[in-house]
């Protein structure tokens, strides 16, 4: 048996190192080949950024939504959305009224920090909003709001390219003041335009119908089609 003067274990270790080095070189070459065969820029392209749609159902109570366990089907659309996403069951507002609560939603801060309170009645300009952050990242931004407490005059338009206050188009009565239909229609059209142009966007939609007294359209409450009795009465009045 031939014994080498090399210290025991050195040759096997050197062989292992060579095997590892060879394997690493093969992996490196395989990676270079894969990179050369891939689409230009595909290895370095950032994943697509999500569009953001923030919808606030102003003063809507969770306990009357079927999405939160109410026995009647009051919110089927919300349930459909929740089935494909995440539902937060312990979401608690930072304040009990519109202005500071919305300021917290848009800034991620408590009223003691953002200072949009009953004393100021506006969102300070120094506050950094979600719209400002996304606009600086290249997002298109727009808002449709139905509540005057979060109007542009109160500082809530910060970061938005356009801030549509739909409540201003109403006559003051409950149906017009809420003006949710105008906001929804405008939002749908704007989103379609952004999607067609392949533009990243942030949309804020404030819906105020739940805040107002329930005033159903009279035409939906009763069957107003004429009956033999009503026709006879009308004919009698005419004669």
mmCIF file of N, CA and C in Angstrom, residues 90-171:
data_model
loop_
_atom_site.group_PDB
_atom_site.id
_atom_site.type_symbol
_atom_site.label_atom_id
_atom_site.label_comp_id
_atom_site.label_asym_id
_atom_site.label_seq_id
_atom_site.Cartn_x
_atom_site.Cartn_y
_atom_site.Cartn_z
ATOM 1 N N UNK A 90 -62.846 42.992 12.897
ATOM 2 C CA UNK A 90 -62.623 43.871 14.043
ATOM 3 C C UNK A 90 -62.096 45.228 13.586
ATOM 4 N N UNK A 91 -62.702 45.785 12.546
ATOM 5 C CA UNK A 91 -62.310 47.109 12.056
ATOM 6 C C UNK A 91 -63.060 48.167 12.857
ATOM 7 N N UNK A 92 -62.344 49.010 13.555
ATOM 8 C CA UNK A 92 -62.948 49.997 14.449
ATOM 9 C C UNK A 92 -62.482 51.390 14.039
ATOM 10 N N UNK A 93 -63.413 52.317 13.925
ATOM 11 C CA UNK A 93 -63.082 53.670 13.505
ATOM 12 C C UNK A 93 -62.258 54.395 14.564
ATOM 13 N N UNK A 94 -61.467 55.351 14.126
ATOM 14 C CA UNK A 94 -60.649 56.127 15.058
ATOM 15 C C UNK A 94 -61.429 57.271 15.689
ATOM 16 N N UNK A 95 -62.609 57.585 15.133
ATOM 17 C CA UNK A 95 -63.418 58.677 15.679
ATOM 18 C C UNK A 95 -64.879 58.428 15.333
ATOM 19 N N UNK A 96 -65.768 59.171 15.975
ATOM 20 C CA UNK A 96 -67.194 58.896 15.829
ATOM 21 C C UNK A 96 -67.873 59.761 14.782
ATOM 22 N N UNK A 97 -67.115 60.660 14.114
ATOM 23 C CA UNK A 97 -67.775 61.454 13.078
ATOM 24 C C UNK A 97 -66.901 61.570 11.832
ATOM 25 N N UNK A 98 -67.516 62.081 10.786
ATOM 26 C CA UNK A 98 -67.000 61.956 9.422
ATOM 27 C C UNK A 98 -65.591 62.481 9.219
ATOM 28 N N UNK A 99 -65.358 63.740 9.542
ATOM 29 C CA UNK A 99 -64.107 64.395 9.149
ATOM 30 C C UNK A 99 -62.866 63.713 9.720
ATOM 31 N N UNK A 100 -62.737 63.540 11.037
ATOM 32 C CA UNK A 100 -61.518 62.901 11.545
ATOM 33 C C UNK A 100 -61.408 61.430 11.157
ATOM 34 N N UNK A 101 -62.547 60.738 11.026
ATOM 35 C CA UNK A 101 -62.500 59.322 10.648
ATOM 36 C C UNK A 101 -61.954 59.157 9.235
ATOM 37 N N UNK A 102 -62.427 59.992 8.303
ATOM 38 C CA UNK A 102 -61.913 59.925 6.932
ATOM 39 C C UNK A 102 -60.449 60.363 6.867
ATOM 40 N N UNK A 103 -60.082 61.327 7.671
ATOM 41 C CA UNK A 103 -58.679 61.748 7.707
ATOM 42 C C UNK A 103 -57.783 60.588 8.131
ATOM 43 N N UNK A 104 -58.262 59.778 9.070
ATOM 44 C CA UNK A 104 -57.488 58.614 9.506
ATOM 45 C C UNK A 104 -57.399 57.571 8.402
ATOM 46 N N UNK A 105 -58.494 57.376 7.666
ATOM 47 C CA UNK A 105 -58.485 56.414 6.559
ATOM 48 C C UNK A 105 -57.450 56.809 5.510
ATOM 49 N N UNK A 106 -57.377 58.097 5.202
ATOM 50 C CA UNK A 106 -56.519 58.563 4.113
ATOM 51 C C UNK A 106 -55.074 58.813 4.539
ATOM 52 N N UNK A 107 -54.824 58.928 5.842
ATOM 53 C CA UNK A 107 -53.453 59.163 6.305
ATOM 54 C C UNK A 107 -52.868 57.997 7.090
ATOM 55 N N UNK A 108 -53.733 57.113 7.622
ATOM 56 C CA UNK A 108 -53.246 56.030 8.459
ATOM 57 C C UNK A 108 -52.839 56.497 9.841
ATOM 58 N N UNK A 109 -53.333 57.658 10.259
ATOM 59 C CA UNK A 109 -52.950 58.236 11.546
ATOM 60 C C UNK A 109 -54.166 58.442 12.448
ATOM 61 N N UNK A 110 -53.901 58.514 13.748
ATOM 62 C CA UNK A 110 -54.947 58.851 14.709
ATOM 63 C C UNK A 110 -55.223 60.355 14.656
ATOM 64 N N UNK A 111 -56.423 60.777 15.074
ATOM 65 C CA UNK A 111 -56.740 62.209 15.079
ATOM 66 C C UNK A 111 -55.748 63.046 15.878
ATOM 67 N N UNK A 112 -55.191 62.476 16.933
ATOM 68 C CA UNK A 112 -54.213 63.226 17.719
ATOM 69 C C UNK A 112 -52.952 63.539 16.917
ATOM 70 N N UNK A 113 -52.730 62.781 15.841
ATOM 71 C CA UNK A 113 -51.562 63.013 14.991
ATOM 72 C C UNK A 113 -51.905 63.858 13.777
ATOM 73 N N UNK A 114 -52.966 63.496 13.048
ATOM 74 C CA UNK A 114 -53.277 64.276 11.835
ATOM 75 C C UNK A 114 -53.974 65.602 12.145
ATOM 76 N N UNK A 115 -54.558 65.732 13.327
ATOM 77 C CA UNK A 115 -55.117 67.006 13.804
ATOM 78 C C UNK A 115 -56.315 67.507 12.994
ATOM 79 N N UNK A 116 -57.002 66.624 12.286
ATOM 80 C CA UNK A 116 -58.258 67.007 11.628
ATOM 81 C C UNK A 116 -59.376 66.739 12.625
ATOM 82 N N UNK A 117 -59.691 67.727 13.431
ATOM 83 C CA UNK A 117 -60.621 67.562 14.543
ATOM 84 C C UNK A 117 -61.705 68.631 14.500
ATOM 85 N N UNK A 118 -62.566 68.616 15.498
ATOM 86 C CA UNK A 118 -63.635 69.615 15.585
ATOM 87 C C UNK A 118 -63.068 71.014 15.773
ATOM 88 N N UNK A 119 -61.862 71.117 16.305
ATOM 89 C CA UNK A 119 -61.245 72.427 16.505
ATOM 90 C C UNK A 119 -60.745 73.020 15.184
ATOM 91 N N UNK A 120 -60.255 72.176 14.292
ATOM 92 C CA UNK A 120 -59.704 72.672 13.022
ATOM 93 C C UNK A 120 -60.694 72.551 11.866
ATOM 94 N N UNK A 121 -61.529 71.509 11.895
ATOM 95 C CA UNK A 121 -62.521 71.242 10.845
ATOM 96 C C UNK A 121 -61.908 71.112 9.452
ATOM 97 N N UNK A 122 -60.666 70.669 9.373
ATOM 98 C CA UNK A 122 -60.023 70.447 8.090
ATOM 99 C C UNK A 122 -58.784 69.564 8.280
ATOM 100 N N UNK A 123 -58.339 68.980 7.182
ATOM 101 C CA UNK A 123 -57.120 68.183 7.187
ATOM 102 C C UNK A 123 -55.942 69.101 6.901
ATOM 103 N N UNK A 124 -54.987 69.213 7.828
ATOM 104 C CA UNK A 124 -53.858 70.131 7.621
ATOM 105 C C UNK A 124 -53.052 69.789 6.365
ATOM 106 N N UNK A 125 -52.476 70.802 5.749
ATOM 107 C CA UNK A 125 -51.682 70.591 4.532
ATOM 108 C C UNK A 125 -50.431 69.763 4.800
ATOM 109 N N UNK A 126 -49.942 69.785 6.020
ATOM 110 C CA UNK A 126 -48.734 69.026 6.335
ATOM 111 C C UNK A 126 -48.988 67.518 6.369
ATOM 112 N N UNK A 127 -50.256 67.123 6.415
ATOM 113 C CA UNK A 127 -50.585 65.694 6.447
ATOM 114 C C UNK A 127 -50.236 65.041 5.112
ATOM 115 N N UNK A 128 -49.689 63.847 5.173
ATOM 116 C CA UNK A 128 -49.374 63.087 3.966
ATOM 117 C C UNK A 128 -50.466 62.048 3.738
ATOM 118 N N UNK A 129 -51.148 62.149 2.613
ATOM 119 C CA UNK A 129 -52.272 61.259 2.342
ATOM 120 C C UNK A 129 -51.881 60.117 1.410
ATOM 121 N N UNK A 130 -52.727 59.104 1.388
ATOM 122 C CA UNK A 130 -52.518 57.977 0.483
ATOM 123 C C UNK A 130 -52.478 58.446 -0.963
ATOM 124 N N UNK A 131 -53.340 59.398 -1.302
ATOM 125 C CA UNK A 131 -53.363 59.926 -2.671
ATOM 126 C C UNK A 131 -52.037 60.587 -3.025
ATOM 127 N N UNK A 132 -51.441 61.302 -2.088
ATOM 128 C CA UNK A 132 -50.159 61.961 -2.351
ATOM 129 C C UNK A 132 -49.050 60.934 -2.574
ATOM 130 N N UNK A 133 -49.026 59.896 -1.749
ATOM 131 C CA UNK A 133 -48.004 58.863 -1.910
ATOM 132 C C UNK A 133 -48.134 58.164 -3.262
ATOM 133 N N UNK A 134 -49.365 57.804 -3.627
ATOM 134 C CA UNK A 134 -49.567 57.087 -4.885
ATOM 135 C C UNK A 134 -49.334 57.990 -6.091
ATOM 136 N N UNK A 135 -49.722 59.256 -5.988
ATOM 137 C CA UNK A 135 -49.475 60.194 -7.088
ATOM 138 C C UNK A 135 -47.976 60.352 -7.325
ATOM 139 N N UNK A 136 -47.212 60.413 -6.239
ATOM 140 C CA UNK A 136 -45.761 60.548 -6.383
ATOM 141 C C UNK A 136 -45.133 59.298 -6.985
ATOM 142 N N UNK A 137 -45.850 58.169 -6.902
ATOM 143 C CA UNK A 137 -45.364 56.914 -7.485
ATOM 144 C C UNK A 137 -45.850 56.719 -8.914
ATOM 145 N N UNK A 138 -46.532 57.728 -9.463
ATOM 146 C CA UNK A 138 -46.959 57.660 -10.852
ATOM 147 C C UNK A 138 -48.394 57.241 -11.079
ATOM 148 N N UNK A 139 -49.166 57.097 -10.021
ATOM 149 C CA UNK A 139 -50.568 56.704 -10.162
ATOM 150 C C UNK A 139 -51.431 57.898 -10.574
ATOM 151 N N UNK A 140 -52.464 57.644 -11.385
ATOM 152 C CA UNK A 140 -53.509 58.624 -11.634
ATOM 153 C C UNK A 140 -54.462 58.588 -10.448
ATOM 154 N N UNK A 141 -54.955 59.737 -10.027
ATOM 155 C CA UNK A 141 -55.779 59.789 -8.822
ATOM 156 C C UNK A 141 -57.039 60.606 -9.058
ATOM 157 N N UNK A 142 -58.141 60.118 -8.527
ATOM 158 C CA UNK A 142 -59.406 60.856 -8.611
ATOM 159 C C UNK A 142 -60.293 60.456 -7.437
ATOM 160 N N UNK A 143 -61.193 61.393 -7.046
ATOM 161 C CA UNK A 143 -62.146 61.122 -5.972
ATOM 162 C C UNK A 143 -63.527 61.621 -6.352
ATOM 163 N N UNK A 144 -64.544 60.884 -5.921
ATOM 164 C CA UNK A 144 -65.939 61.314 -5.992
ATOM 165 C C UNK A 144 -66.482 61.243 -4.570
ATOM 166 N N UNK A 145 -66.905 62.380 -4.031
ATOM 167 C CA UNK A 145 -67.360 62.399 -2.642
ATOM 168 C C UNK A 145 -68.762 62.986 -2.547
ATOM 169 N N UNK A 146 -69.580 62.395 -1.671
ATOM 170 C CA UNK A 146 -70.962 62.822 -1.493
ATOM 171 C C UNK A 146 -71.193 63.524 -0.165
ATOM 172 N N UNK A 147 -70.150 63.707 0.618
ATOM 173 C CA UNK A 147 -70.293 64.305 1.945
ATOM 174 C C UNK A 147 -69.500 65.610 2.018
ATOM 175 N N UNK A 148 -70.155 66.735 2.314
ATOM 176 C CA UNK A 148 -69.442 68.023 2.358
ATOM 177 C C UNK A 148 -68.395 68.119 3.458
ATOM 178 N N UNK A 149 -68.467 67.255 4.460
ATOM 179 C CA UNK A 149 -67.482 67.314 5.540
ATOM 180 C C UNK A 149 -66.094 66.868 5.089
ATOM 181 N N UNK A 150 -66.013 66.239 3.929
ATOM 182 C CA UNK A 150 -64.692 65.864 3.403
ATOM 183 C C UNK A 150 -64.473 66.535 2.049
ATOM 184 N N UNK A 151 -64.952 67.755 1.924
ATOM 185 C CA UNK A 151 -64.798 68.513 0.694
ATOM 186 C C UNK A 151 -63.380 69.024 0.498
ATOM 187 N N UNK A 152 -63.120 69.540 -0.687
ATOM 188 C CA UNK A 152 -61.797 70.086 -1.002
ATOM 189 C C UNK A 152 -61.462 71.268 -0.107
ATOM 190 N N UNK A 153 -62.470 72.048 0.273
ATOM 191 C CA UNK A 153 -62.226 73.213 1.123
ATOM 192 C C UNK A 153 -61.752 72.814 2.511
ATOM 193 N N UNK A 154 -61.918 71.552 2.854
ATOM 194 C CA UNK A 154 -61.473 71.058 4.160
ATOM 195 C C UNK A 154 -60.170 70.270 4.060
ATOM 196 N N UNK A 155 -59.485 70.389 2.937
ATOM 197 C CA UNK A 155 -58.144 69.823 2.804
ATOM 198 C C UNK A 155 -58.064 68.399 2.311
ATOM 199 N N UNK A 156 -59.180 67.817 1.913
ATOM 200 C CA UNK A 156 -59.164 66.398 1.551
ATOM 201 C C UNK A 156 -58.789 66.134 0.095
ATOM 202 N N UNK A 157 -58.602 67.175 -0.693
ATOM 203 C CA UNK A 157 -58.239 66.980 -2.098
ATOM 204 C C UNK A 157 -56.736 66.805 -2.288
ATOM 205 N N UNK A 158 -55.969 66.795 -1.218
ATOM 206 C CA UNK A 158 -54.518 66.681 -1.328
ATOM 207 C C UNK A 158 -54.128 65.388 -2.053
ATOM 208 N N UNK A 159 -53.349 65.532 -3.113
ATOM 209 C CA UNK A 159 -52.850 64.375 -3.844
ATOM 210 C C UNK A 159 -53.740 63.904 -4.975
ATOM 211 N N UNK A 160 -54.944 64.468 -5.105
ATOM 212 C CA UNK A 160 -55.860 64.051 -6.164
ATOM 213 C C UNK A 160 -55.750 64.979 -7.368
ATOM 214 N N UNK A 161 -55.657 64.390 -8.556
ATOM 215 C CA UNK A 161 -55.682 65.187 -9.783
ATOM 216 C C UNK A 161 -57.019 65.901 -9.925
ATOM 217 N N UNK A 162 -58.072 65.201 -9.605
ATOM 218 C CA UNK A 162 -59.417 65.784 -9.658
ATOM 219 C C UNK A 162 -60.215 65.278 -8.465
ATOM 220 N N UNK A 163 -60.970 66.192 -7.874
ATOM 221 C CA UNK A 163 -61.738 65.877 -6.664
ATOM 222 C C UNK A 163 -63.170 66.334 -6.911
ATOM 223 N N UNK A 164 -64.041 65.395 -7.263
ATOM 224 C CA UNK A 164 -65.402 65.700 -7.678
ATOM 225 C C UNK A 164 -66.325 65.626 -6.469
ATOM 226 N N UNK A 165 -66.908 66.765 -6.104
ATOM 227 C CA UNK A 165 -67.836 66.806 -4.968
ATOM 228 C C UNK A 165 -69.262 66.717 -5.505
ATOM 229 N N UNK A 166 -69.770 65.502 -5.591
ATOM 230 C CA UNK A 166 -71.066 65.274 -6.222
ATOM 231 C C UNK A 166 -72.219 65.872 -5.423
ATOM 232 N N UNK A 167 -72.020 66.105 -4.138
ATOM 233 C CA UNK A 167 -73.089 66.666 -3.314
ATOM 234 C C UNK A 167 -73.454 68.080 -3.762
ATOM 235 N N UNK A 168 -72.540 68.764 -4.421
ATOM 236 C CA UNK A 168 -72.810 70.138 -4.848
ATOM 237 C C UNK A 168 -73.838 70.212 -5.967
ATOM 238 N N UNK A 169 -74.041 69.114 -6.670
ATOM 239 C CA UNK A 169 -74.990 69.126 -7.779
ATOM 240 C C UNK A 169 -76.416 68.871 -7.330
ATOM 241 N N UNK A 170 -76.617 68.534 -6.055
ATOM 242 C CA UNK A 170 -77.953 68.239 -5.555
ATOM 243 C C UNK A 170 -78.716 69.487 -5.174
ATOM 244 N N UNK A 171 -80.007 69.303 -4.930
ATOM 245 C CA UNK A 171 -80.874 70.427 -4.570
ATOM 246 C C UNK A 171 -81.033 70.571 -3.065
#
